[in-house]
Coordinates of C-alpha atoms and ligand atoms in Angstrom, one line a residue:
Chain A
X1363 CA 34.8 17.4 15.4
X1364 CA 32.2 15.6 16.7
X1365 CA 30.1 14.2 13.9
X1366 CA 32.8 12.1 11.9
X1367 CA 33.2 10.1 15.0
X1368 CA 29.5 10.0 15.8
X1369 CA 29.2 8.6 12.1
X1370 CA 31.7 5.8 12.7
X1371 CA 30.3 4.8 16.5
X1372 CA 26.8 4.9 14.9
X1373 CA 28.0 2.7 11.7
X1374 CA 30.0 0.3 13.7
X1375 CA 26.9 -0.2 16.1
X1376 CA 24.7 -1.1 13.1
X1377 CA 22.5 1.6 13.3
X1378 CA 20.3 2.7 10.2
X1379 CA 20.0 5.8 8.6
X1380 CA 16.8 6.9 6.6
X1381 CA 19.1 6.1 3.2
X1382 CA 20.0 2.7 4.5
X1383 CA 16.8 1.8 5.8
X1384 CA 15.2 2.8 1.9
X1385 CA 17.8 1.2 0.0
X1386 CA 18.6 -2.0 2.1
X1387 CA 15.4 -2.5 3.7
X1388 CA 12.0 -1.3 1.7
X1389 CA 13.6 -1.3 -2.2
X1390 CA 15.4 -4.6 -1.5
X1391 CA 12.4 -6.3 0.3
X1392 CA 9.7 -4.6 -0.4
X1393 CA 8.3 -4.8 -4.0
X1394 CA 6.7 -1.7 -5.2
X1395 CA 3.7 -3.4 -6.5
X1396 CA 3.0 -4.7 -3.0
X1397 CA 2.7 -1.4 -1.5
X1398 CA -1.2 -0.7 -2.4
X1399 CA -2.1 -3.8 -0.1
X1400 CA -0.8 -1.8 3.1
X1401 CA -1.1 1.5 2.1
X1402 CA -4.7 1.6 2.3
X1403 CA -5.7 0.2 5.3
X1404 CA -9.1 -1.1 4.1
X1405 CA -7.3 -3.7 2.1
X1406 CA -5.6 -4.6 4.9
X1407 CA -8.6 -5.5 7.1
X1408 CA -9.8 -7.4 4.1
X1409 CA -6.9 -9.4 4.4
X1410 CA -7.3 -9.7 8.3
X1411 CA -10.9 -11.0 8.1
X1412 CA -10.1 -13.3 5.2
X1413 CA -7.1 -15.1 6.9
X1414 CA -8.6 -14.9 10.1
X1415 CA -6.4 -12.8 12.2
X1416 CA -8.4 -10.3 14.4
X1417 CA -9.1 -6.7 13.7
X1418 CA -11.2 -4.1 15.0
X1419 CA -15.0 -4.0 13.4
X1420 CA -15.4 -1.6 10.5
X1421 CA -18.8 0.1 11.4
X1422 CA -19.0 2.3 7.9
X1423 CA -16.7 3.2 5.3
X1424 CA -17.1 6.8 3.9
X1425 CA -16.2 7.5 -0.1
X1426 CA -18.4 10.4 -1.4
X1427 CA -19.0 13.8 0.4
X1428 CA -22.6 13.4 -0.3
X1429 CA -22.9 10.3 2.0
X1430 CA -21.8 12.4 4.6
X1431 CA -25.1 13.2 5.7
X1432 CA -25.5 9.7 7.1
X1433 CA -22.5 10.5 9.2
X1434 CA -25.1 11.2 12.2
X1435 CA -27.0 7.8 12.3
X1436 CA -23.8 6.2 12.1
X1437 CA -22.2 8.0 14.9
X1438 CA -25.2 7.8 17.0
X1439 CA -25.6 4.0 16.6
X1440 CA -21.8 3.8 17.4
X1441 CA -20.7 6.6 19.5
X1442 CA -17.8 4.7 20.9
X1443 CA -15.6 4.9 17.7
X1444 CA -12.4 5.7 15.7
X1445 CA -12.3 7.9 12.4
X1446 CA -9.5 7.2 10.6
X1447 CA -8.3 8.0 7.0
X1448 CA -7.7 4.9 5.0
X1449 CA -4.6 5.8 3.6
X1450 CA -3.2 8.2 6.4
X1451 CA 0.2 7.8 8.1
X1452 CA 1.7 8.9 11.4
X1453 CA -1.5 9.1 13.1
X1454 CA -2.9 12.2 11.2
X1455 CA -6.3 12.6 10.7
X1456 CA -7.2 9.9 13.5
X1457 CA -10.1 11.2 16.0
X1458 CA -11.3 8.9 18.6
X1459 CA -14.7 9.0 19.9
X1460 CA -16.0 7.9 23.0
X1461 CA -19.7 9.0 23.8
X1462 CA -22.8 11.1 23.0
X1463 CA -23.7 14.3 24.4
X1464 CA -26.5 16.2 23.9
X1465 CA -24.2 19.1 22.3
X1466 CA -22.1 16.7 20.3
X1467 CA -20.0 13.9 20.4
X1468 CA -17.2 13.4 23.4
X1469 CA -13.7 13.2 22.3
X1470 CA -11.1 11.3 24.3
X1471 CA -9.3 14.0 25.2
X1472 CA -12.4 15.3 26.8
X1473 CA -13.6 18.0 24.4
X1474 CA -16.5 17.9 22.4
X1475 CA -17.0 18.1 18.7
X1476 CA -20.3 18.9 16.8
X1477 CA -21.5 17.0 14.3
X1478 CA -20.8 19.8 11.6
X1479 CA -17.1 19.9 13.2
X1480 CA -17.2 16.0 12.5
X1481 CA -18.6 16.3 9.1
X1482 CA -15.9 18.9 7.9
X1483 CA -13.1 16.9 9.4
X1484 CA -14.2 13.8 7.7
X1485 CA -14.9 16.1 4.2
X1486 CA -11.3 17.3 4.4
X1487 CA -10.4 13.7 5.1
X1488 CA -12.0 12.5 1.8
X1489 CA -10.6 15.3 -0.1
X1490 CA -7.0 13.9 0.8
X1491 CA -5.9 16.3 3.5
X1492 CA -4.2 13.6 5.2
X1493 CA -3.6 11.0 2.9
X1494 CA -0.3 10.0 1.2
X1495 CA 0.5 11.9 -1.5
X1496 CA -2.8 14.0 -1.3
X1497 CA -5.2 11.4 -3.1
X1498 CA -9.0 11.4 -2.4
X1499 CA -9.0 9.2 0.6
X1500 CA -11.9 7.2 2.1
X1501 CA -13.2 7.3 5.9
X1502 CA -13.1 4.3 8.1
X1503 CA -15.2 4.5 11.3
X1504 CA -14.1 1.7 13.4
X1505 CA -14.5 -0.1 16.7
X1506 CA -12.6 1.8 19.4
X1507 CA -10.2 -0.6 20.9
X1508 CA -9.5 0.1 24.7
X1509 CA -6.3 -0.2 27.1
X1510 CA -5.5 -3.2 28.7
X1511 CA -5.6 -2.7 32.4
X1512 CA -1.9 -3.8 32.7
X1513 CA -0.9 -1.0 30.7
X1514 CA -3.5 1.6 31.6
X1515 CA -0.9 3.3 34.7
X1516 CA 1.4 4.2 31.5
X1517 CA -1.3 5.6 28.8
X1518 CA -2.6 8.5 28.8
X1519 CA -6.3 8.9 27.5
X1520 CA -5.6 6.7 24.3
X1521 CA -4.9 3.0 23.2
X1522 CA -1.2 1.8 23.2
X1523 CA -0.1 -0.6 20.3
X1524 CA 2.6 -2.5 19.8
X1525 CA 5.1 -1.9 16.5
X1526 CA 6.6 -5.3 15.5
X1527 CA 9.2 -4.9 12.6
X1528 CA 9.1 -8.0 10.8
X1529 CA 12.1 -9.2 8.8
X1530 CA 11.9 -11.4 6.2
X1531 CA 9.0 -13.1 8.3
X1532 CA 10.8 -13.2 11.5
X1533 CA 10.2 -10.5 14.4
X1534 CA 13.5 -8.3 14.5
X1535 CA 12.5 -5.8 16.8
X1536 CA 9.4 -4.4 18.8
X1537 CA 8.5 -1.2 20.5
X1538 CA 5.3 -0.3 22.5
X1539 CA 3.7 2.5 21.7
X1540 CA 2.0 4.8 24.4
X1541 CA -0.3 7.5 23.9
X1542 CA 0.4 11.0 25.8
X1543 CA -1.5 14.3 26.7
X1544 CA 0.8 15.5 24.1
X1545 CA 0.2 12.6 21.5
X1546 CA -3.8 13.2 21.9
X1547 CA -4.9 9.7 22.5
X1548 CA -2.9 8.3 19.2
X1549 CA 0.3 6.3 20.2
X1550 CA 2.3 7.4 17.2
X1551 CA 5.7 8.8 18.3
X1552 CA 5.6 11.5 15.8
X1553 CA 2.7 13.2 17.4
X1554 CA 4.4 13.3 20.9
X1555 CA 3.9 9.2 21.9
X1556 CA 6.5 7.4 23.9
X1557 CA 8.3 4.7 22.6
X1558 CA 9.1 1.6 24.8
X1559 CA 11.6 -0.8 23.5
X1560 CA 10.6 -4.7 23.8
X1561 CA 12.6 -7.6 24.7
X1562 CA 11.1 -10.0 21.4
X1563 CA 11.7 -13.2 23.6
X1564 CA 10.1 -12.0 27.1
X1565 CA 7.7 -9.4 26.0
X1566 CA 9.1 -7.1 28.5
X1567 CA 9.8 -3.4 28.1
X1568 CA 13.5 -2.6 28.6
X1569 CA 13.8 1.4 28.1
X1570 CA 11.8 4.1 26.6
X1571 CA 12.3 7.4 24.5
X1572 CA 10.1 10.2 24.5
X1573 CA 10.7 13.0 21.8
X1574 CA 13.8 11.4 21.0
X1575 CA 15.3 11.2 24.4
X1576 CA 15.7 8.6 26.8
X1577 CA 13.2 8.8 29.5
X1578 CA 12.6 6.6 32.6
X1579 CA 8.9 7.7 33.8
X1580 CA 5.7 8.2 31.8
X1581 CA 5.6 12.0 31.1
X1582 CA 1.8 12.6 32.2
X1583 CA 1.5 9.5 34.7
X1584 CA 4.7 9.5 36.4
X1585 CA 4.7 5.7 36.4
X1586 CA 7.8 3.7 35.2
X1587 CA 8.5 2.4 31.8
X1588 CA 11.0 -0.3 31.9
X1589 CA 10.5 -4.1 32.9
X1590 CA 6.3 -4.0 32.1
X1591 CA 4.9 -7.1 30.4
X1592 CA 3.1 -6.9 27.5
X1593 CA -0.2 -8.9 27.9
X1594 CA -0.9 -11.4 24.7
X1595 CA 2.5 -10.9 23.6
X1596 CA 2.9 -14.9 21.8
X1597 CA -0.4 -13.8 20.3
X1598 CA 0.9 -10.2 19.1
X1599 CA 4.2 -12.1 17.6
X1600 CA 2.0 -14.5 15.7
X1601 CA -0.3 -12.0 14.4
X1602 CA 2.5 -9.8 13.3
X1603 CA 4.2 -12.9 11.7
X1604 CA 1.0 -13.8 9.8
X1605 CA 0.4 -10.2 8.4
X1606 CA 3.9 -10.4 7.4
X1607 CA 3.4 -13.5 5.3
X1608 CA 0.2 -12.4 4.1
X1609 CA 1.3 -9.3 2.7
X1610 CA 4.6 -10.7 1.1
X1611 CA 6.5 -7.8 2.3
X1612 CA 9.9 -8.6 3.7
X1613 CA 10.4 -5.3 5.9
X1614 CA 7.2 -4.6 7.5
X1615 CA 6.0 -3.0 10.6
X1616 CA 3.0 -4.5 12.4
X1617 CA 0.8 -2.6 14.5
X1618 CA -1.1 -5.0 17.3
X1619 CA -3.0 -3.7 20.0
X1620 CA -3.4 -5.8 23.2
X1621 CA -7.3 -4.8 23.4
X1622 CA -8.6 -5.3 27.1
X1623 CA -11.4 -7.5 25.9
X1624 CA -10.5 -9.2 22.5
X1625 CA -6.8 -9.5 22.8
X1626 CA -4.4 -8.9 20.0
X1627 CA -5.8 -6.9 17.2
X1628 CA -4.0 -6.0 14.0
X1629 CA -4.8 -2.0 13.5
X1630 CA -2.1 -1.7 10.4
X1631 CA 0.9 -2.5 8.5
X1632 CA 3.5 -0.3 7.4
X1633 CA 5.9 -0.9 4.4
X1634 CA 8.0 2.2 5.3
X1635 CA 8.3 1.5 9.1
X1636 CA 10.5 4.6 10.8
X1637 CA 13.3 4.1 12.7
X1638 CA 12.5 5.5 16.0
X1639 CA 12.1 1.7 17.1
X1640 CA 16.2 1.6 17.3
X1641 CA 16.1 4.4 19.7
X1642 CA 13.6 3.1 21.7
X1643 CA 15.6 -0.3 22.0
X1644 CA 18.8 1.4 22.2
X1645 CA 19.6 -1.1 19.2
X1646 CA 21.1 -0.7 15.7
X1647 CA 18.8 -2.4 13.2
X1648 CA 21.7 -3.6 10.9
X1649 CA 23.1 -5.9 13.4
X1650 CA 19.6 -7.8 14.0
X1651 CA 18.7 -7.6 10.2
X1652 CA 22.7 -9.5 9.6
X1653 CA 21.6 -11.9 12.4
X1654 CA 18.1 -12.9 10.8
X1655 CA 20.1 -13.2 7.2
X1656 CA 22.6 -15.5 8.9
X1657 CA 20.1 -17.5 10.6
X1658 CA 18.1 -17.8 6.8
X1659 CA 21.5 -18.6 5.3
X1660 CA 22.1 -21.2 7.5
X1661 CA 18.4 -22.4 7.2
X1662 CA 17.7 -23.2 10.7
X1663 CA 14.5 -21.3 11.4
X1664 CA 13.4 -20.4 15.0
X1665 CA 9.9 -20.5 15.4
Chain B
X457 CA 25.5 -3.1 4.7
X458 CA 23.6 -5.0 2.2
X459 CA 23.7 -3.8 -0.9
X460 CA 21.6 -4.1 -4.2
X461 CA 23.8 -5.3 -7.3
X462 CA 22.7 -2.8 -9.8
X463 CA 25.0 -1.7 -13.0
X464 CA 24.8 2.0 -11.2
X465 CA 28.4 2.4 -11.4
X466 CA 28.5 1.4 -14.9
X467 CA 25.6 3.8 -16.2
X468 CA 27.6 6.8 -13.9
X469 CA 30.6 5.8 -15.7
X470 CA 29.3 5.9 -19.1
X471 CA 27.7 9.1 -18.5
X472 CA 30.5 10.9 -17.3
X473 CA 32.7 9.4 -20.1
X474 CA 30.1 10.4 -22.7
X475 CA 29.9 14.0 -21.6
X476 CA 33.5 14.5 -20.9
X477 CA 33.9 13.1 -24.5
X478 CA 31.8 15.8 -26.1
X479 CA 33.0 18.3 -24.3
X480 CA 36.5 17.4 -25.5
X481 CA 35.9 16.6 -28.8
X482 CA 33.5 20.1 -29.1
X483 CA 36.6 22.1 -27.8
X484 CA 36.2 25.9 -28.2
X485 CA 33.4 25.5 -31.4
X486 CA 30.1 27.3 -30.5
X487 CA 27.8 25.6 -28.2
X488 CA 24.5 23.7 -28.8
X489 CA 22.5 26.7 -27.8
X490 CA 22.9 29.5 -30.4
X491 CA 24.0 32.9 -28.7
X492 CA 21.4 34.7 -31.2
X493 CA 18.5 33.5 -29.4
X494 CA 15.5 36.1 -28.7
X495 CA 15.9 36.9 -24.9
X496 CA 12.9 35.1 -24.0
X497 CA 14.0 32.0 -25.5
X498 CA 17.5 32.4 -23.9
X499 CA 15.2 32.9 -20.6
X500 CA 13.5 29.7 -21.4
X501 CA 16.8 27.7 -22.4
X502 CA 18.4 28.9 -19.1
X503 CA 15.4 28.0 -16.9
X504 CA 15.4 24.4 -18.3
X505 CA 19.1 23.9 -18.0
X506 CA 19.2 25.0 -14.7
X507 CA 16.1 23.1 -13.5
X508 CA 18.0 19.5 -13.3
X509 CA 21.2 21.5 -11.5
X510 CA 18.1 23.0 -8.7
X511 CA 16.8 19.3 -8.6
X512 CA 20.1 18.0 -7.7
X513 CA 20.7 20.5 -4.9
X514 CA 17.5 19.6 -3.5
X515 CA 18.6 16.0 -3.5
X516 CA 22.0 16.6 -1.6
X517 CA 19.8 18.7 1.0
X518 CA 17.5 15.8 1.2
X519 CA 19.5 12.7 1.2
X520 CA 23.0 14.0 2.8
X521 CA 22.0 16.8 5.0
X522 CA 18.0 15.4 5.7
X523 CA 16.6 18.7 5.8
X524 CA 12.6 17.7 5.1
X525 CA 11.0 20.5 3.0
X526 CA 7.3 21.0 1.6
X527 CA 7.3 19.2 -1.7
X528 CA 10.4 17.5 -3.0
X529 CA 10.8 19.8 -5.8
X530 CA 8.9 23.2 -4.8
X531 CA 12.1 24.5 -3.5
X532 CA 14.1 23.9 -7.0
X533 CA 11.2 25.8 -8.6
X534 CA 10.8 28.8 -6.2
X535 CA 14.6 29.0 -6.5
X536 CA 14.9 29.4 -9.6
X537 CA 12.0 31.8 -9.9
X538 CA 13.7 34.1 -7.4
X539 CA 16.1 34.4 -10.2
X540 CA 13.8 35.8 -12.7
X541 CA 12.3 38.4 -10.1
X542 CA 14.9 40.9 -8.9
X543 CA 16.3 38.7 -5.8
X544 CA 14.6 41.2 -2.8
X545 CA 11.4 41.6 -4.6
X546 CA 10.7 37.9 -5.1
X547 CA 11.5 37.3 -1.7
X548 CA 9.3 39.9 -0.2
X549 CA 6.5 39.1 -2.8
X550 CA 6.9 35.6 -1.8
X551 CA 6.5 36.3 2.1
X552 CA 3.4 38.4 1.5
X553 CA 1.5 36.1 -0.8
X554 CA 2.5 33.4 2.0
X555 CA 0.9 35.1 4.8
X556 CA -1.9 36.7 3.3
X557 CA -2.4 33.4 2.0
X558 CA -2.2 31.7 5.3
X559 CA -4.8 34.4 6.8
X560 CA -7.3 33.6 4.1
X561 CA -6.9 29.8 4.7
X562 CA -7.6 30.5 8.2
X563 CA -11.1 32.8 6.9
X564 CA -11.8 29.6 4.4
X565 CA -11.4 27.0 7.0
X566 CA -14.7 28.8 8.5
X567 CA -16.6 28.4 5.1
X568 CA -16.7 24.7 5.3
X569 CA -15.6 24.4 1.6
X570 CA -14.2 21.4 -0.5
X571 CA -10.3 21.2 -0.3
X572 CA -10.3 21.7 -4.3
X573 CA -12.3 24.9 -4.3
X574 CA -10.4 25.9 -1.4
X575 CA -7.4 26.0 -3.1
X576 CA -8.6 27.4 -6.0
X577 CA -9.7 30.2 -3.8
X578 CA -6.1 30.6 -2.2
X579 CA -4.8 30.9 -5.8
X580 CA -7.3 33.7 -6.9
X581 CA -6.3 35.6 -3.6
X582 CA -2.6 35.0 -4.4
X583 CA -3.1 36.0 -8.1
X584 CA -4.6 39.4 -7.0
X585 CA -2.1 40.0 -4.6
X586 CA 0.6 39.7 -7.6
X587 CA -1.5 41.6 -10.0
X588 CA -1.9 44.4 -7.5
X589 CA 1.8 44.5 -7.0
X590 CA 3.0 44.2 -10.9
X591 CA 0.3 47.3 -11.7
X592 CA 1.8 49.2 -8.9
X593 CA 5.6 48.9 -9.8
X594 CA 4.5 49.6 -13.3
X595 CA 3.0 52.9 -12.3
X596 CA 5.9 53.7 -10.0
X597 CA 8.0 53.3 -13.4
X598 CA 9.9 50.3 -13.0
X599 CA 7.9 47.3 -14.5
X600 CA 9.0 44.1 -13.5
X601 CA 9.4 42.6 -16.9
X602 CA 7.7 39.2 -17.9
X603 CA 9.3 37.7 -15.2
X604 CA 6.4 37.2 -12.9
X605 CA 4.8 34.4 -14.6
X606 CA 7.8 32.4 -13.8
X607 CA 6.7 32.7 -10.3
X608 CA 5.1 29.2 -9.4
X609 CA 2.2 30.7 -7.8
X610 CA 0.3 26.9 -7.9
X611 CA 3.4 26.1 -5.8
X612 CA 2.8 29.0 -3.2
X613 CA -0.8 27.9 -2.9
X614 CA 0.0 24.3 -2.2
X615 CA 3.0 25.8 0.3
X616 CA 0.0 27.6 1.9
X617 CA -2.0 24.6 2.1
X618 CA 0.5 22.1 3.4
X619 CA 1.5 24.7 5.8
X620 CA -1.6 25.0 7.5
X621 CA -2.4 21.3 7.6
X622 CA 1.1 20.7 9.2
X623 CA 0.2 23.3 11.4
X624 CA -3.2 21.5 12.7
X625 CA -2.1 18.2 13.0
X626 CA 1.8 18.5 14.1
X627 CA 2.1 22.1 15.7
X628 CA 2.8 25.5 14.6
X629 CA 6.7 24.9 15.5
X630 CA 6.7 21.5 13.6
X631 CA 5.2 23.7 10.4
X632 CA 7.3 26.5 10.9
X633 CA 10.4 24.3 11.0
X634 CA 9.3 22.4 7.6
X635 CA 8.6 26.1 6.0
X636 CA 11.9 27.1 7.0
X637 CA 13.8 24.2 5.7
X638 CA 11.8 25.0 2.6
X639 CA 13.0 28.5 2.4
X640 CA 16.4 27.6 2.9
X641 CA 16.6 24.8 0.2
X642 CA 15.2 27.7 -2.2
X643 CA 17.6 30.0 -1.1
X644 CA 20.5 27.7 -1.4
X645 CA 19.2 27.0 -5.2
X646 CA 18.9 30.6 -5.8
X647 CA 22.4 31.4 -4.5
X648 CA 23.4 28.8 -7.3
X649 CA 21.5 29.8 -10.1
X650 CA 22.2 33.0 -10.0
X651 CA 26.0 32.5 -9.9
X652 CA 27.2 33.6 -13.4
X653 CA 29.9 31.3 -13.8
X654 CA 27.4 28.4 -13.3
X655 CA 24.6 29.8 -15.7
X656 CA 27.5 30.7 -18.6
X657 CA 28.9 27.0 -17.8
X658 CA 25.5 25.5 -18.7
X659 CA 24.4 27.5 -21.3
X660 CA 27.9 27.3 -23.1
X661 CA 28.1 23.5 -22.8
X662 CA 24.9 21.6 -21.9
X663 CA 26.6 18.4 -22.3
X664 CA 27.5 19.2 -18.6
X665 CA 23.7 17.7 -17.6
X666 CA 25.4 14.4 -18.4
X667 CA 27.4 14.9 -15.0
X668 CA 24.3 16.7 -13.6
X669 CA 22.4 13.2 -14.2
X670 CA 25.4 11.4 -13.1
X671 CA 25.4 13.0 -9.7
X672 CA 21.8 12.4 -9.2
X673 CA 22.2 8.7 -9.9
X674 CA 25.1 8.6 -7.6
X675 CA 23.5 10.2 -4.7
X676 CA 20.3 7.8 -5.2
X677 CA 22.8 5.1 -4.1
X678 CA 24.1 6.9 -1.0
X679 CA 23.4 5.0 2.0
X680 CA 25.5 6.4 4.5
X681 CA 23.9 8.7 7.2
X682 CA 22.3 12.2 6.8
X683 CA 23.2 15.2 8.9
X684 CA 20.6 15.5 10.8
X685 CA 20.2 11.8 11.8
X686 CA 23.7 12.2 13.6
X687 CA 21.9 14.6 16.0
X688 CA 19.1 12.5 16.0
X689 CA 20.5 9.3 16.8
X690 CA 23.0 10.8 19.1
X691 CA 22.2 8.6 22.0
X692 CA 22.6 5.5 20.1
X693 CA 26.3 6.8 19.7
X694 CA 27.2 7.3 23.6
X695 CA 28.9 4.8 25.3
X696 CA 26.6 2.1 26.2
X697 CA 26.2 1.2 30.0
Ligands
ATP620 N1 -9.4 1.0 16.7 C1 -8.8 2.0 17.3 N2 -9.0 2.0 18.6 C2 -8.4 2.6 19.4 N3 -7.2 3.4 19.1 C3 -6.9 3.6 17.9 C4 -7.7 2.6 16.8 N4 -6.9 3.1 15.6 C5 -5.9 3.6 15.9 N5 -6.0 4.1 17.1 C6 -4.8 5.2 18.1 O1 -4.4 5.7 16.8 C7 -2.8 5.3 16.5 C8 -2.3 5.2 15.1 O2 -3.0 4.4 14.3 P1 -2.9 3.6 13.3 O3 -1.5 3.1 13.0 O4 -3.8 2.9 12.7 O5 -2.5 5.2 12.1 P2 -1.4 5.5 11.3 O6 -1.8 6.8 11.0 O7 -1.2 4.4 10.2 O8 0.0 5.6 12.1 P3 1.4 4.8 11.6 O9 1.7 4.8 10.2 O10 2.3 5.8 12.2 O11 1.2 3.4 12.4 C9 -2.7 4.2 17.3 O12 -1.5 4.0 18.0 C10 -3.7 4.2 18.3 O13 -3.1 4.3 19.6

């Protein structure tokens, strides 16, 4: 009895389901040939560097298992870094290191990993354990970004980022993603991170969800989540728009970190952005996209 | 809801009317599949004819219900293979192979192997188990016939590998949930393909494949909600403040 009613209400509020997103968003606006640009983080990093959009420094890239014997040198030179699969998704396979200890490397969650454990992780990663479709992958050793002071009290042991959904070149919706104890330093909702809806105009958070339900306070720090101002907001929007234009994708999620020292830094772009952004904002995507479509049709562009 | 203008409807109608036409014209004359096929050939033909149907069931479960499984068509092959082995024995073997495979996988994690070799070892262990089962049931006087080769060992191995990865990355409960959905989907496929009426209809009228493809295409244009999304987005359907 309840679900035809739910379906009707969701539809009238313009909520997108996966099928609608796949057909109306991705198939329609993202030509398949453009996917490789965003599916491989290294390609996107190259684009960023070429067009001058700030992105974290890459310390090293590992391609072959044999190269892993150099891992120790790289990590000793940059013990504060992030290891991530070039073709990963949903935060899988990402390891954050914060320093060097006699026994090994300190991870953001307080545990230590020995060089052998890390080498095994990288070997799995190269074999494609975390990559889209299980294809062999490359490992990126990247500069670790740090949390901006204004967001410190609503982040737990990790760096928050902002997911901006850009539709036909216009920022349509945004969500601040916050790491939790459960998400282990990564801010992906899929891993148990908090998602806070953001007002595009002001860059202030409105409400938040955790594990699919509304919450008012950060589950670990207990701080209220609404009405927080995201630092560097105009720069974040600009970076997202620039990246969307550079990739040519019409329906793209761009992840930007307001770094404590370097400001807005682009982490990656996603050609299949998820739907949690709707729940975080409490608004259906359909309505927002229609508004942008109408704006495009009438030819009036709002910057 | 923005839609692409595509000739989908035309293609679907053409397929349906073509299949319907053949069905009608052929009337009661014998099927394209001869009745005097040797049993092994017949088994193969049945398998082939049922595979698209099994794939269609997977499509429905994914796009209309929204269950997430390990591999898109793994449940289709699994469900079909249950048919080859006697139902209960098949499920039993599967569970044994999966759990032993999972334990082996845990052990293998310590050996620091490359992923390909690790999967190969898993496959070999699964083969040993299956071999033991075949020999044992033969010894007890009820041979399992030529059915076992159909149990897609490679898929079972991939299942173990994926289960393990997901368990590591997303936690045991997520992995168990996906495994449950995979089994549920396989079971649904199995319930359909063991239905004598369906098997008979497909073998007697292979042109029904036209309808199956039409249904697959139609589903490919379904943009409505998946059943699980009604639950996922339930907060968005509430009366808003
Ligand atoms: N250089 C970095 N410094 C600090 N944290 C990082 C860095 N790179 C990634 N992270 C953390 O990991 C999370 C996921 O990163 P990223 O978006 O690159 O991965 P992903 O697997 O592609 O995820 P998704 O596809 O869901 O966006 C980020 O939200 C962030 O918290």
